[in-house]
Short mmCIF file of C-alpha atoms in Angstrom, two decimals:
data_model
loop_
_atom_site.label_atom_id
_atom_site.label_comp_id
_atom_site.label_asym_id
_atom_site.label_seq_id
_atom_site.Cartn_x
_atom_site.Cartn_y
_atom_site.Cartn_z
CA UNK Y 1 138.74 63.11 106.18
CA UNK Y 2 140.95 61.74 103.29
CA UNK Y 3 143.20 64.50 101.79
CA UNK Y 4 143.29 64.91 97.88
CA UNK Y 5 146.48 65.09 96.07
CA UNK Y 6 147.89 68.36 95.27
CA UNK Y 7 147.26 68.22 91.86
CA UNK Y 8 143.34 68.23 93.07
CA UNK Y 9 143.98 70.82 95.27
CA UNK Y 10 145.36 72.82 92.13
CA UNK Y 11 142.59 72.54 90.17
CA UNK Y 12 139.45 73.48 93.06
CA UNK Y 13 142.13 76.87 93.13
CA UNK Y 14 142.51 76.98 89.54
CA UNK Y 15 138.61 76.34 89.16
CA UNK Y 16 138.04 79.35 91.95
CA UNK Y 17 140.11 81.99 89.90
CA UNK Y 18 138.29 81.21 86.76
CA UNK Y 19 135.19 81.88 88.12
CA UNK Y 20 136.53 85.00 89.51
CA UNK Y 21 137.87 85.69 86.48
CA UNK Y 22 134.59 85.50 84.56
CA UNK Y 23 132.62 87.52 87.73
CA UNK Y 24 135.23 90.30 86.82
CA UNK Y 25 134.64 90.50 83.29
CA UNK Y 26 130.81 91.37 83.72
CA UNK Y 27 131.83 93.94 86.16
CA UNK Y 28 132.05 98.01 84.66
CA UNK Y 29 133.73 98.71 87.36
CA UNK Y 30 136.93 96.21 86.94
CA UNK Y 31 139.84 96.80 84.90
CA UNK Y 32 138.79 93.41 82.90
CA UNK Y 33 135.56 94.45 81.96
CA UNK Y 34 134.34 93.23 78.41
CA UNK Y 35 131.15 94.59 76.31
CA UNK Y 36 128.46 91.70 77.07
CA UNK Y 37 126.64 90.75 74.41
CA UNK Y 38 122.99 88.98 74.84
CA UNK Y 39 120.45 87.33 72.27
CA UNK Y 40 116.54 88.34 72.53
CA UNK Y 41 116.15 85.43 74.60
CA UNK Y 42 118.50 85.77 78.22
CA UNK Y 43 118.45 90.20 77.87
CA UNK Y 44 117.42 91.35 80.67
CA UNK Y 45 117.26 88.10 82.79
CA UNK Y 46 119.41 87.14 85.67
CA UNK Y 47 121.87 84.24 85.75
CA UNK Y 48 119.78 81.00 86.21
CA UNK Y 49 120.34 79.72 89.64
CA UNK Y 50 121.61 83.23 90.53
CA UNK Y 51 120.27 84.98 93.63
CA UNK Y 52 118.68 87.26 91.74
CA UNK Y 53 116.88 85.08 89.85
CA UNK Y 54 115.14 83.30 93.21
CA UNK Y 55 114.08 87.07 94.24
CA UNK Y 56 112.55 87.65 90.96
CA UNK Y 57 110.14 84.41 91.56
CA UNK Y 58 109.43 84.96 95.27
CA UNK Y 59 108.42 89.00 93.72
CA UNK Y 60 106.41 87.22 91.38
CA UNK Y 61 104.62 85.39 93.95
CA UNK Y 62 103.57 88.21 95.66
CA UNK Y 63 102.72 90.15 92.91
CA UNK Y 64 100.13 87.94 92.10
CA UNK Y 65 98.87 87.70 95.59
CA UNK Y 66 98.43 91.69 95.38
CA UNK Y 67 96.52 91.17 92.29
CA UNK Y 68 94.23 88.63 93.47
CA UNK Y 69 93.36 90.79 96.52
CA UNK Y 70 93.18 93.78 93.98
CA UNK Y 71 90.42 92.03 92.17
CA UNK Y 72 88.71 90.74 95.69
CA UNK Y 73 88.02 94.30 96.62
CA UNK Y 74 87.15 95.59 93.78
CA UNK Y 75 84.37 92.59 93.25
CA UNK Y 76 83.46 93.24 96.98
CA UNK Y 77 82.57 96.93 96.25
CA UNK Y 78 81.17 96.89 92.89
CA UNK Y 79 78.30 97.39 91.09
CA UNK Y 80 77.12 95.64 87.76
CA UNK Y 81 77.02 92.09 87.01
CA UNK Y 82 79.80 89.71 85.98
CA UNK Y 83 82.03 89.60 84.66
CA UNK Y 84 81.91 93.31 84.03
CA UNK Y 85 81.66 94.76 87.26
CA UNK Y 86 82.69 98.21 87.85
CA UNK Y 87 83.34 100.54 90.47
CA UNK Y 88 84.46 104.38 90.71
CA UNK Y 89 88.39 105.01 91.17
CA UNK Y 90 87.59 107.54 94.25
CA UNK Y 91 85.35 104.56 96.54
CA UNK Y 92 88.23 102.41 95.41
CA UNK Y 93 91.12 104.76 96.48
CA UNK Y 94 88.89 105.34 99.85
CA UNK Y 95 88.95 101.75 100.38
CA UNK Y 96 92.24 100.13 99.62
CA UNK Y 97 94.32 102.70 101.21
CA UNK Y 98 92.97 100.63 104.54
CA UNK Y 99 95.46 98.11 103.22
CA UNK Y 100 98.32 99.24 100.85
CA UNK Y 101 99.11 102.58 98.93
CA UNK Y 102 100.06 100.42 95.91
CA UNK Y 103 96.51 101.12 93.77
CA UNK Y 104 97.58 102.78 91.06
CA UNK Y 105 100.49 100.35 90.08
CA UNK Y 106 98.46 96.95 90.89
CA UNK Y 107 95.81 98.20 88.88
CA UNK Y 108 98.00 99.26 85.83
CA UNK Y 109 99.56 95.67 86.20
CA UNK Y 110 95.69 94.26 86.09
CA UNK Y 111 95.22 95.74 83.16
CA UNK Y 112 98.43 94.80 81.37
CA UNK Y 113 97.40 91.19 82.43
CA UNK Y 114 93.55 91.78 81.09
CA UNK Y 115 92.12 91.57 84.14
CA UNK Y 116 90.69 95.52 84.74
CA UNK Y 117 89.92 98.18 82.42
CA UNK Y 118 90.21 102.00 82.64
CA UNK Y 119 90.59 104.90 80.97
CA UNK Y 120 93.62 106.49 80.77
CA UNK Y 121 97.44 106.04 81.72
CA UNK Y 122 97.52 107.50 85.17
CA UNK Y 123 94.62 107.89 87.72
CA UNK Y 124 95.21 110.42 89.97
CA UNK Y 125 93.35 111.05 93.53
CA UNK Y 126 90.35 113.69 93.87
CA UNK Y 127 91.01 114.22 89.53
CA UNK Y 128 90.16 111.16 88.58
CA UNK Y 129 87.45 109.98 90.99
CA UNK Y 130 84.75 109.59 88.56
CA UNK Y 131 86.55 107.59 85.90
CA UNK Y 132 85.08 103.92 86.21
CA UNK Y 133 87.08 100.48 86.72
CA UNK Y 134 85.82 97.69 84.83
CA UNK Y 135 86.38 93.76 85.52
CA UNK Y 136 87.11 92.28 82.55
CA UNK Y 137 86.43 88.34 84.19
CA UNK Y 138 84.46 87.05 86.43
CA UNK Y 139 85.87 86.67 90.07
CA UNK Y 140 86.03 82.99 90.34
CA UNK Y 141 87.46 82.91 86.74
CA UNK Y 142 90.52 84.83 87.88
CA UNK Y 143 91.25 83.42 90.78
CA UNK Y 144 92.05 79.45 88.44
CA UNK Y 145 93.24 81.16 85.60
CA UNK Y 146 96.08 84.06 87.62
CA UNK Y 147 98.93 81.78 88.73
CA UNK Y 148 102.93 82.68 89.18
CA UNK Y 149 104.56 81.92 86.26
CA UNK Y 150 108.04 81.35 87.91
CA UNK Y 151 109.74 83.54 85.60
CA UNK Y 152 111.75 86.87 87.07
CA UNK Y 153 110.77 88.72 83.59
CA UNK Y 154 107.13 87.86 82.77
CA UNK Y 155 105.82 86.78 86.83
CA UNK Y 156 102.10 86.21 86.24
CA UNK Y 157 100.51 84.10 83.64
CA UNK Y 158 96.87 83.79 82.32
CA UNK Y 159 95.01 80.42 81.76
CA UNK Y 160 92.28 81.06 80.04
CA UNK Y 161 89.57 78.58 79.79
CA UNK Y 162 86.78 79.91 77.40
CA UNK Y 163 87.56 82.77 75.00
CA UNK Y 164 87.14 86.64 76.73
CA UNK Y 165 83.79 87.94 76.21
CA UNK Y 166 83.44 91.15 74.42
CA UNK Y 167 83.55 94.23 76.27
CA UNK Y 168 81.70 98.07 76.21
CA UNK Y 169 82.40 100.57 78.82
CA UNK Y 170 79.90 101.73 80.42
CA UNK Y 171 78.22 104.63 79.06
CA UNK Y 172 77.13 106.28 82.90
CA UNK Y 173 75.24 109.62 82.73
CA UNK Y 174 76.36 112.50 84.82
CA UNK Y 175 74.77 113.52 87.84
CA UNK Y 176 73.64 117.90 86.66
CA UNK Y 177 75.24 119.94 88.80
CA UNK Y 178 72.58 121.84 91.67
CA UNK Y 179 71.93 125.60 90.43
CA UNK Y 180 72.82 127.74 93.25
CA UNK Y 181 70.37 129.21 95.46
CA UNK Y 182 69.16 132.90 95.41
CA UNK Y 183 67.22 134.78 97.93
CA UNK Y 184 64.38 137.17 97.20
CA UNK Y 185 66.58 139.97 97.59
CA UNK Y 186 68.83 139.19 95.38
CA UNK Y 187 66.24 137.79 92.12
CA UNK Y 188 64.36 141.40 93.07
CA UNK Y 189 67.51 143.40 92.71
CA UNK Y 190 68.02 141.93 89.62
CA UNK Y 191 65.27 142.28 87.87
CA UNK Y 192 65.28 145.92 89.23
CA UNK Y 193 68.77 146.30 87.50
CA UNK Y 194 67.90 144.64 84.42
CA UNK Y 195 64.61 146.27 84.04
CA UNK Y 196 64.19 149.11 81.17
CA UNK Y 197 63.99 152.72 82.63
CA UNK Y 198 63.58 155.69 80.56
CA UNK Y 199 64.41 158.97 81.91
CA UNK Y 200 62.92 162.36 80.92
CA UNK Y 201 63.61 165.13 82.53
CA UNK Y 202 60.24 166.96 81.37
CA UNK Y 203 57.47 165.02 81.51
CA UNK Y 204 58.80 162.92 84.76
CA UNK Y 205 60.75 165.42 86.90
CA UNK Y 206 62.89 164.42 89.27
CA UNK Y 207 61.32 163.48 92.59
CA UNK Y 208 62.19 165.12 95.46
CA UNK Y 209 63.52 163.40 98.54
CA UNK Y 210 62.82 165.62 101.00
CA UNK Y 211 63.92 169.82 102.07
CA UNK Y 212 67.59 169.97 102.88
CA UNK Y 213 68.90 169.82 106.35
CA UNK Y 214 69.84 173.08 107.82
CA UNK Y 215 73.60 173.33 109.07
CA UNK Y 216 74.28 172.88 112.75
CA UNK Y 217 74.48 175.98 114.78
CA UNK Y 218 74.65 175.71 118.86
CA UNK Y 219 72.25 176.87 121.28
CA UNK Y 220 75.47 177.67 123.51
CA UNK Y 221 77.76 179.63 121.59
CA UNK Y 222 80.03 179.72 124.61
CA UNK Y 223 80.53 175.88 124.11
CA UNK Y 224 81.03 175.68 120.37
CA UNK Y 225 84.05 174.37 119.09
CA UNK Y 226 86.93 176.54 118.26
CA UNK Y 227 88.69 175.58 115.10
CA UNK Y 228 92.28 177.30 114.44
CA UNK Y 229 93.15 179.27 111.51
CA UNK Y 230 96.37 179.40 111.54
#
């Protein structure tokens, strides 16, 4: 291999400590550390060409793959016609949690995207089981218009080829709840209870149950019990 002179030699080394130089100034934790400063356009996006930046596309990637499968199920299992088919969050939750526990947060990211609608911030298991999710476009629609968009801060893009059609939620009636069950004993007692009784003592005496019962006495008086008295 042909050696450089030393003045190139100097300046890969001189090169090297820049960069470290520079790497150190970003860092809170060095003793170089400057304030960064960013414009609206590169905040809160890595370095380009950066590590970070090549995880933040392959997370994109599969974000949209979750979404895609998100929608799949939920056009498997619904009822309705397109493009607004809907289905109950409880089925759904019964369903998907065959295949990831990441509901809740694929479907909020739907809906930020337009894809689902639902009531709501949060959906919650067993409380919100009756709230409905709504497809706002049809399956085959999403599936060529939801691509990666190969940026880390905004990973899934829309293509839209017609304009969205106007949606109403559903207005679904409540099942009435089943009145409980009473016996005949109960309904009787009840109306016994309830039923107007006036009492007087001289024109309707008292009835009487029955003559008294006579106390106890034995036959044997040798084999009655002794009680103490003192």
């Amino acid at each position: 291999m042909p050696i450089g002179s030393a003045s190139d030699t100097i300046k890969k080394f001189n090169a090297v400590a820049q960069a470290n130089e520079e790497t150190l100034k970003k860092n809170p934790y060095s003793d170089t550390y400057k304030l960064q400063s960013f414009d609206s356009k590169n905040y809160g996006r890595p370095p380009p060409g950066s590590k970070t930046e090549a995880r933040g596309i392959k997370a994109g990637v599969h974000v949209c793959r979750e979404i895609l499968f998100l929608c799949e199920t939920i056009d498997q299992n619904a009822e309705g016609e397109e493009p607004h088919k809907w289905v109950k969050f409880g089925k759904l939750f019964n369903i998907y949690s065959f295949y990831s526990d990441k509901l809740v947060g694929m479907l909020i990211r739907a809906r930020k995207y337009g894809l689902v609608h639902f009531e709501g911030e949060m959906l919650y298991q067993r409380q919100d089981d009756e709230k409905v999710i709504t497809m706002l476009m049809s399956l085959q629609e999403i599936r060529e218009s939801l691509t990666a968009s190969g940026d880390p801060a905004n990973c899934i893009q829309i293509r839209r080829s017609s304009a969205p059609v106007a949606f109403v939620p559903p207005q679904l009636k409540e099942a009435p709840r089943p009145r409980p069950i009473r016996s005949d004993s109960v309904t009787s007692s009840k109306a016994k209870f309830e039923a107007p009784t006036s009492i007087n003592t001289e024109s309707d005496p008292l009835p009487v149950l029955g003559k008294p019962k006579k106390p106890w006495t034995p036959k044997d008086t040798s084999k009655a019990p002794v009680f103490c008295t003192y």
